[in-house]
Amino acid sequence: MEHCKEYRTNLALRPDGDTAELSQHAATCPECAKAAKRAAAFDTVVQSAVMPMVPDDLTARLLALVPGLAQPMVRSKRWLRQRRAFFAISALLSVIGVAVLIYGLYILGSYVGVSEIWHTQ
Amino acid sequence: MAEPTPELIQRAQRGDPESLGALIVGQQQYIYSIAMSVLRQPEDAADLTQEACMKLLRVIGQYNGESRFTTWLYRLVVNLGRDELRRRGRRVPEMPPMSDDDGEVIDPLQSLADDDRWADPAAVATNTELQGEIRQALDSLEDHYRLALTLYYFEDLRYNDIAEILDVPLNTVKSYIRRGKERLATILASSESEKIQPPRTVAKSDVPVSQPRLARFAWALGRR
Ligand SMILES: [Zn+2]
């Protein structure tokens, strides 16, 4: 087909030069349609590989360079994990504490005869 | 959109801490990606990103709007990366001139045509095996191709921005993109065929198996 070469050539670069005629070409040409899918798959994987995740602590390191910026705006994921663990353990200890307190009051109450007073009423 | 607004740039140039912080947060992904492309090690790339931001804070007042801000900034990062390589006594990547008008490369991904894993754009995003292979292939890709492709995938940059960042002619940039993709696909295809076939016994010369395929690039590789 006459458009194959031009279409494939444009696939590799950004479609600056794509005309409507050319973009419709893939609809009628299975080989070029395959090539277009392959190019899209390739671009997806390569793009994520050349733009790796910024390390956890880097943002805080960079913001610390800015004079006069209130610190710290950004917490590392590790800090967030630690904080979550701290809250979880605090909550658990509170529940245990309250339970022990109630049980203690109950025992105390039975010694001083509060329950008898309640019963006589 | 990676390009910051003119208002943000102006506030940052006046030294407003919040604006400088916003500028850095908005650019860190791009600076880090360039740093990774040049230095290849996460710790080194993080250090270079930090160094680039320190320099940005020092020289932001000198930005005069002649280029786009991102073009100006990424050029600064690329040059810092080159300085760092020199400081370590490592080879600074050459930017060999290339023209794009020879029409030799038609479909740079032809070598992947037989590999079904590349047939579905939706499936590759979750294919971790493929992602690992790409990272390895990028490591063995020539530096100028890797850097050009990195900037190309920022998407926001036009070809003449990339040309300005790398300090090469526009035609050379287009050629780097096309040939870089072709080269990357060739590396991927050859690593895949090595996995399927048992490794061949070492030939008399110590030439890697993939060498004949690279004959076209010999002139570029021969300077190493
Ligand atoms: Zn076609």
XYZ file of C-alpha atoms and ligand atoms in Angstrom:
346
model
C 0.000 0.000 0.000
C 1.198 3.453 -0.792
C 0.829 4.849 2.725
C 2.534 2.003 4.626
C 6.036 3.448 4.557
C 4.955 6.920 5.553
C 2.655 5.615 8.271
C 5.299 3.378 9.855
C 7.883 6.117 9.668
C 5.610 8.486 11.561
C 4.832 5.878 14.231
C 8.316 6.181 15.675
C 8.075 9.929 16.168
C 5.274 12.008 17.552
C 2.559 12.291 14.968
C 3.391 15.880 14.057
C 3.056 15.099 10.370
C -0.049 12.933 10.537
C -2.731 13.859 8.077
C -6.297 12.607 8.409
C -5.694 10.399 5.387
C -2.664 8.865 7.031
C -4.288 8.267 10.421
C -7.128 6.432 8.691
C -4.632 4.185 6.981
C -4.379 1.754 9.912
C -8.113 1.087 9.701
C -7.658 -0.458 6.288
C -4.194 -2.003 6.675
C -3.883 -4.873 9.213
C -0.078 -4.851 9.129
C 0.111 -1.178 10.001
C -2.601 -1.626 12.635
C -0.405 -4.278 14.269
C 2.612 -2.002 14.044
C 0.629 0.802 15.676
C -0.347 -1.428 18.620
C 3.240 -2.582 18.980
C 4.460 1.010 18.987
C 1.885 1.998 21.625
C 2.869 -0.948 23.859
C 6.547 -0.107 23.458
C 5.979 3.558 24.302
C 4.006 2.652 27.448
C 6.723 0.405 28.854
C 9.681 2.569 27.878
C 8.056 5.713 29.224
C 7.553 4.197 32.673
C 11.122 2.866 32.622
C 12.741 6.205 31.765
C 10.654 8.011 34.388
C 11.311 5.978 37.543
C 9.629 6.726 40.864
C 11.351 9.432 42.867
C 12.782 7.881 46.081
C 10.665 8.277 49.243
C 12.859 10.687 51.130
C 14.058 12.808 48.224
C 11.205 15.344 48.270
C 11.854 16.207 51.900
C 15.576 16.503 51.155
C 14.884 18.910 48.306
C 12.393 21.040 50.215
C 14.868 21.347 53.059
C 17.079 23.286 50.632
C 14.533 26.088 50.263
C 15.331 28.889 52.713
C 12.372 29.983 54.835
C 10.056 27.134 53.876
C 8.080 25.746 56.833
C 9.331 22.234 57.518
C 8.435 19.531 57.064
C 5.729 19.744 54.411
C 6.249 16.228 53.225
C 6.525 13.112 55.367
C 8.272 10.010 54.152
C 6.253 6.816 53.759
C 8.287 5.285 56.585
C 7.276 8.102 58.907
C 3.620 7.595 57.953
C 3.915 3.844 58.619
C 5.467 4.488 62.019
C 2.779 6.983 62.902
C 0.040 4.556 61.888
C 1.629 1.804 64.014
C 1.897 4.200 66.960
C -1.810 5.065 66.765
C -2.819 1.423 66.426
C -0.827 0.401 69.501
C -2.112 3.409 71.496
C -5.702 2.496 70.661
C -5.184 -1.114 71.707
C -3.543 -0.086 75.018
C -6.412 2.333 75.708
C -8.998 -0.394 75.243
C -7.084 -2.722 77.582
C -6.661 0.112 80.113
C -10.366 0.934 80.155
C -11.268 -2.756 80.539
C -8.882 -3.177 83.474
C -10.254 -0.001 85.089
C -13.864 -1.186 84.845
C -12.946 -4.609 86.202
C -11.007 -2.968 89.061
C -13.995 -0.762 89.980
C -16.246 -3.800 89.938
C -13.935 -5.713 92.329
C -13.588 -2.659 94.571
C -17.342 -2.187 94.537
C -17.966 -5.746 95.683
C -15.525 -5.297 98.620
C -17.025 -2.146 99.994
C -20.525 -3.508 99.532
C -21.716 -1.081 96.926
C -23.556 -3.933 95.272
C -25.460 -4.691 98.482
C -26.554 -1.104 98.761
C -27.799 -1.339 95.185
C -29.627 -4.587 95.987
C -31.428 -3.185 99.010
C -32.727 -0.216 97.054
C 1.946 19.979 32.073
C 5.480 20.190 33.315
C 6.044 23.820 32.310
C 5.331 26.041 35.339
C 3.197 29.141 34.907
C 5.009 32.470 34.376
C 3.474 33.719 37.666
C 4.969 30.815 39.620
C 8.369 31.391 38.015
C 8.267 35.107 38.837
C 7.298 34.538 42.462
C 10.064 31.937 42.741
C 12.547 34.389 41.220
C 11.582 36.920 43.916
C 12.526 34.270 46.476
C 9.055 33.280 47.693
C 9.670 30.036 49.641
C 6.284 28.457 48.844
C 6.731 29.076 45.120
C 10.263 27.702 45.142
C 8.958 24.632 46.961
C 6.133 24.182 44.457
C 8.571 24.556 41.575
C 10.870 21.901 42.997
C 8.054 19.466 43.773
C 6.677 19.939 40.251
C 10.055 19.319 38.607
C 11.637 16.653 40.814
C 10.311 13.739 38.724
C 11.839 15.162 35.541
C 15.143 16.164 37.121
C 15.468 12.742 38.730
C 14.693 10.976 35.436
C 17.416 12.907 33.615
C 19.802 12.164 36.481
C 18.978 8.442 36.292
C 19.494 8.474 32.544
C 22.960 9.998 32.947
C 24.236 8.260 36.096
C 22.217 4.978 36.140
C 22.308 4.580 39.960
C 19.387 5.671 42.192
C 21.613 7.081 44.970
C 23.776 8.995 42.490
C 20.670 10.255 40.716
C 19.175 11.450 44.013
C 22.415 13.298 44.838
C 22.494 14.888 41.397
C 18.837 15.925 41.764
C 19.697 17.605 45.037
C 22.695 19.326 43.486
C 20.535 20.502 40.573
C 17.957 21.992 42.944
C 20.685 23.780 44.909
C 21.957 25.235 41.652
C 18.408 26.140 40.594
C 17.959 28.118 43.830
C 21.231 29.942 43.152
C 20.692 30.825 39.494
C 16.913 31.067 39.036
C 17.275 34.847 38.896
C 19.280 34.446 35.690
C 16.402 32.800 33.818
C 15.303 35.421 31.315
C 12.464 33.690 29.467
C 14.395 33.237 26.219
C 13.736 29.483 26.287
C 10.933 27.682 28.043
C 11.698 27.315 31.732
C 11.800 23.511 31.556
C 14.203 23.609 28.595
C 16.487 25.941 30.536
C 16.268 23.790 33.668
C 16.819 20.416 31.980
C 19.799 21.779 30.084
C 21.238 22.816 33.438
C 20.631 19.287 34.803
C 22.188 17.571 31.765
C 25.269 19.770 32.059
C 25.575 19.089 35.787
C 25.378 15.364 35.001
C 28.160 15.708 32.459
C 30.291 17.607 34.985
C 29.702 14.827 37.490
C 30.819 12.173 34.993
C 33.968 14.192 34.284
C 34.651 14.554 38.007
C 34.476 10.783 38.338
C 36.788 10.321 35.387
C 34.021 8.674 33.424
C 33.387 9.109 29.745
C 31.024 11.952 28.943
C 28.494 10.768 26.355
C 29.186 12.035 22.890
C 26.391 13.438 20.835
C 27.361 12.260 17.360
C 25.672 14.219 14.572
C 23.104 12.179 12.647
C 20.739 12.997 9.880
C 17.252 11.678 9.660
C 16.845 11.946 5.924
C 18.368 8.649 4.840
C 14.983 6.930 5.178
C 16.703 3.715 6.184
C 14.640 3.072 9.295
C 11.040 2.426 8.385
C 9.693 0.544 11.394
C 12.232 0.687 14.230
C 10.313 -1.945 16.206
C 10.372 -4.550 13.438
C 12.614 -6.802 15.545
C 9.797 -7.152 18.111
C 7.214 -8.224 15.519
C 7.473 -11.923 16.424
C 7.178 -11.346 20.156
C 3.461 -11.539 21.032
C 3.969 -9.790 24.350
C 4.193 -6.489 22.475
C 0.916 -7.005 20.623
C -1.400 -5.566 23.277
C -0.823 -2.029 24.606
C -3.207 -2.630 27.540
C -1.449 -5.800 28.737
C 2.105 -4.445 28.835
C 1.373 -1.919 31.566
C 1.101 -4.720 34.135
C 3.782 -6.996 32.674
C 6.567 -6.736 35.256
C 8.782 -9.172 33.377
C 8.733 -6.917 30.342
C 9.404 -3.859 32.503
C 12.475 -5.548 33.969
C 13.746 -6.414 30.506
C 13.314 -2.807 29.380
C 15.294 -1.501 32.355
C 18.144 -3.888 31.551
C 18.051 -2.986 27.871
C 18.144 0.712 28.756
C 21.299 0.079 30.771
C 23.070 -1.222 27.688
C 21.659 1.409 25.361
C 24.138 4.043 24.191
C 24.014 7.139 26.428
C 22.940 9.629 23.776
C 20.012 7.446 22.726
C 18.909 6.898 26.324
C 19.033 10.584 27.167
C 17.205 11.612 23.996
C 14.493 8.999 24.581
C 14.108 10.051 28.218
C 13.433 13.644 27.162
C 11.164 12.463 24.332
C 8.954 10.587 26.788
C 8.511 13.681 28.952
C 5.925 14.429 26.223
C 5.743 18.089 27.042
C 8.988 18.813 25.232
C 9.042 19.572 21.534
C 11.844 18.363 19.301
C 13.503 21.756 19.209
C 13.410 21.875 23.037
C 15.235 18.539 23.127
C 17.703 19.857 20.547
C 18.376 22.881 22.762
C 18.778 20.768 25.906
C 21.225 18.376 24.259
C 22.872 21.090 22.155
C 22.472 19.187 18.883
C 20.679 19.982 15.599
C 16.980 19.188 15.233
C 17.557 16.468 12.637
C 19.958 14.746 14.987
C 17.284 14.654 17.690
C 14.747 12.968 15.395
C 17.391 10.520 14.322
C 18.305 9.758 17.965
C 14.646 9.032 18.747
C 14.073 6.721 15.805
C 17.405 4.945 15.948
C 17.318 4.846 19.734
C 14.001 3.010 19.575
C 15.361 0.681 16.920
C 18.471 -0.032 18.972
C 16.437 -0.606 22.155
C 14.125 -2.993 20.291
C 17.144 -4.860 18.928
C 18.631 -5.254 22.412
C 15.273 -6.486 23.720
C 14.837 -8.945 20.855
C 18.351 -10.325 21.268
C 17.991 -10.766 25.049
C 14.735 -12.604 24.400
C 16.286 -14.936 21.817
C 19.155 -15.679 24.214
C 16.611 -16.878 26.746
C 14.931 -19.205 24.270
C 18.089 -20.625 22.698
C 20.870 -21.987 24.883
C 23.830 -19.610 24.874
C 26.176 -20.383 22.028
C 29.661 -21.572 22.806
C 32.222 -18.806 22.900
C 33.543 -18.079 19.455
C 37.222 -17.789 18.671
C 37.065 -14.054 18.957
C 35.419 -12.605 21.999
C 32.920 -10.693 19.921
C 29.435 -10.735 21.475
C 26.836 -12.746 19.569
C 24.777 -9.692 18.791
C 27.659 -7.872 17.155
C 26.778 -8.475 13.468
C 23.402 -6.858 13.977
C 25.161 -3.798 15.285
C 27.460 -3.489 12.333
C 25.529 -0.443 11.181
C 26.358 1.286 14.421
C 30.012 0.341 14.349
C 31.044 3.844 13.463
C 29.212 5.164 16.489
C 30.390 2.434 18.831
C 33.928 2.249 17.501
C 35.009 5.338 19.370
C 34.621 3.650 22.726
Zn -0.024 -0.104 5.864
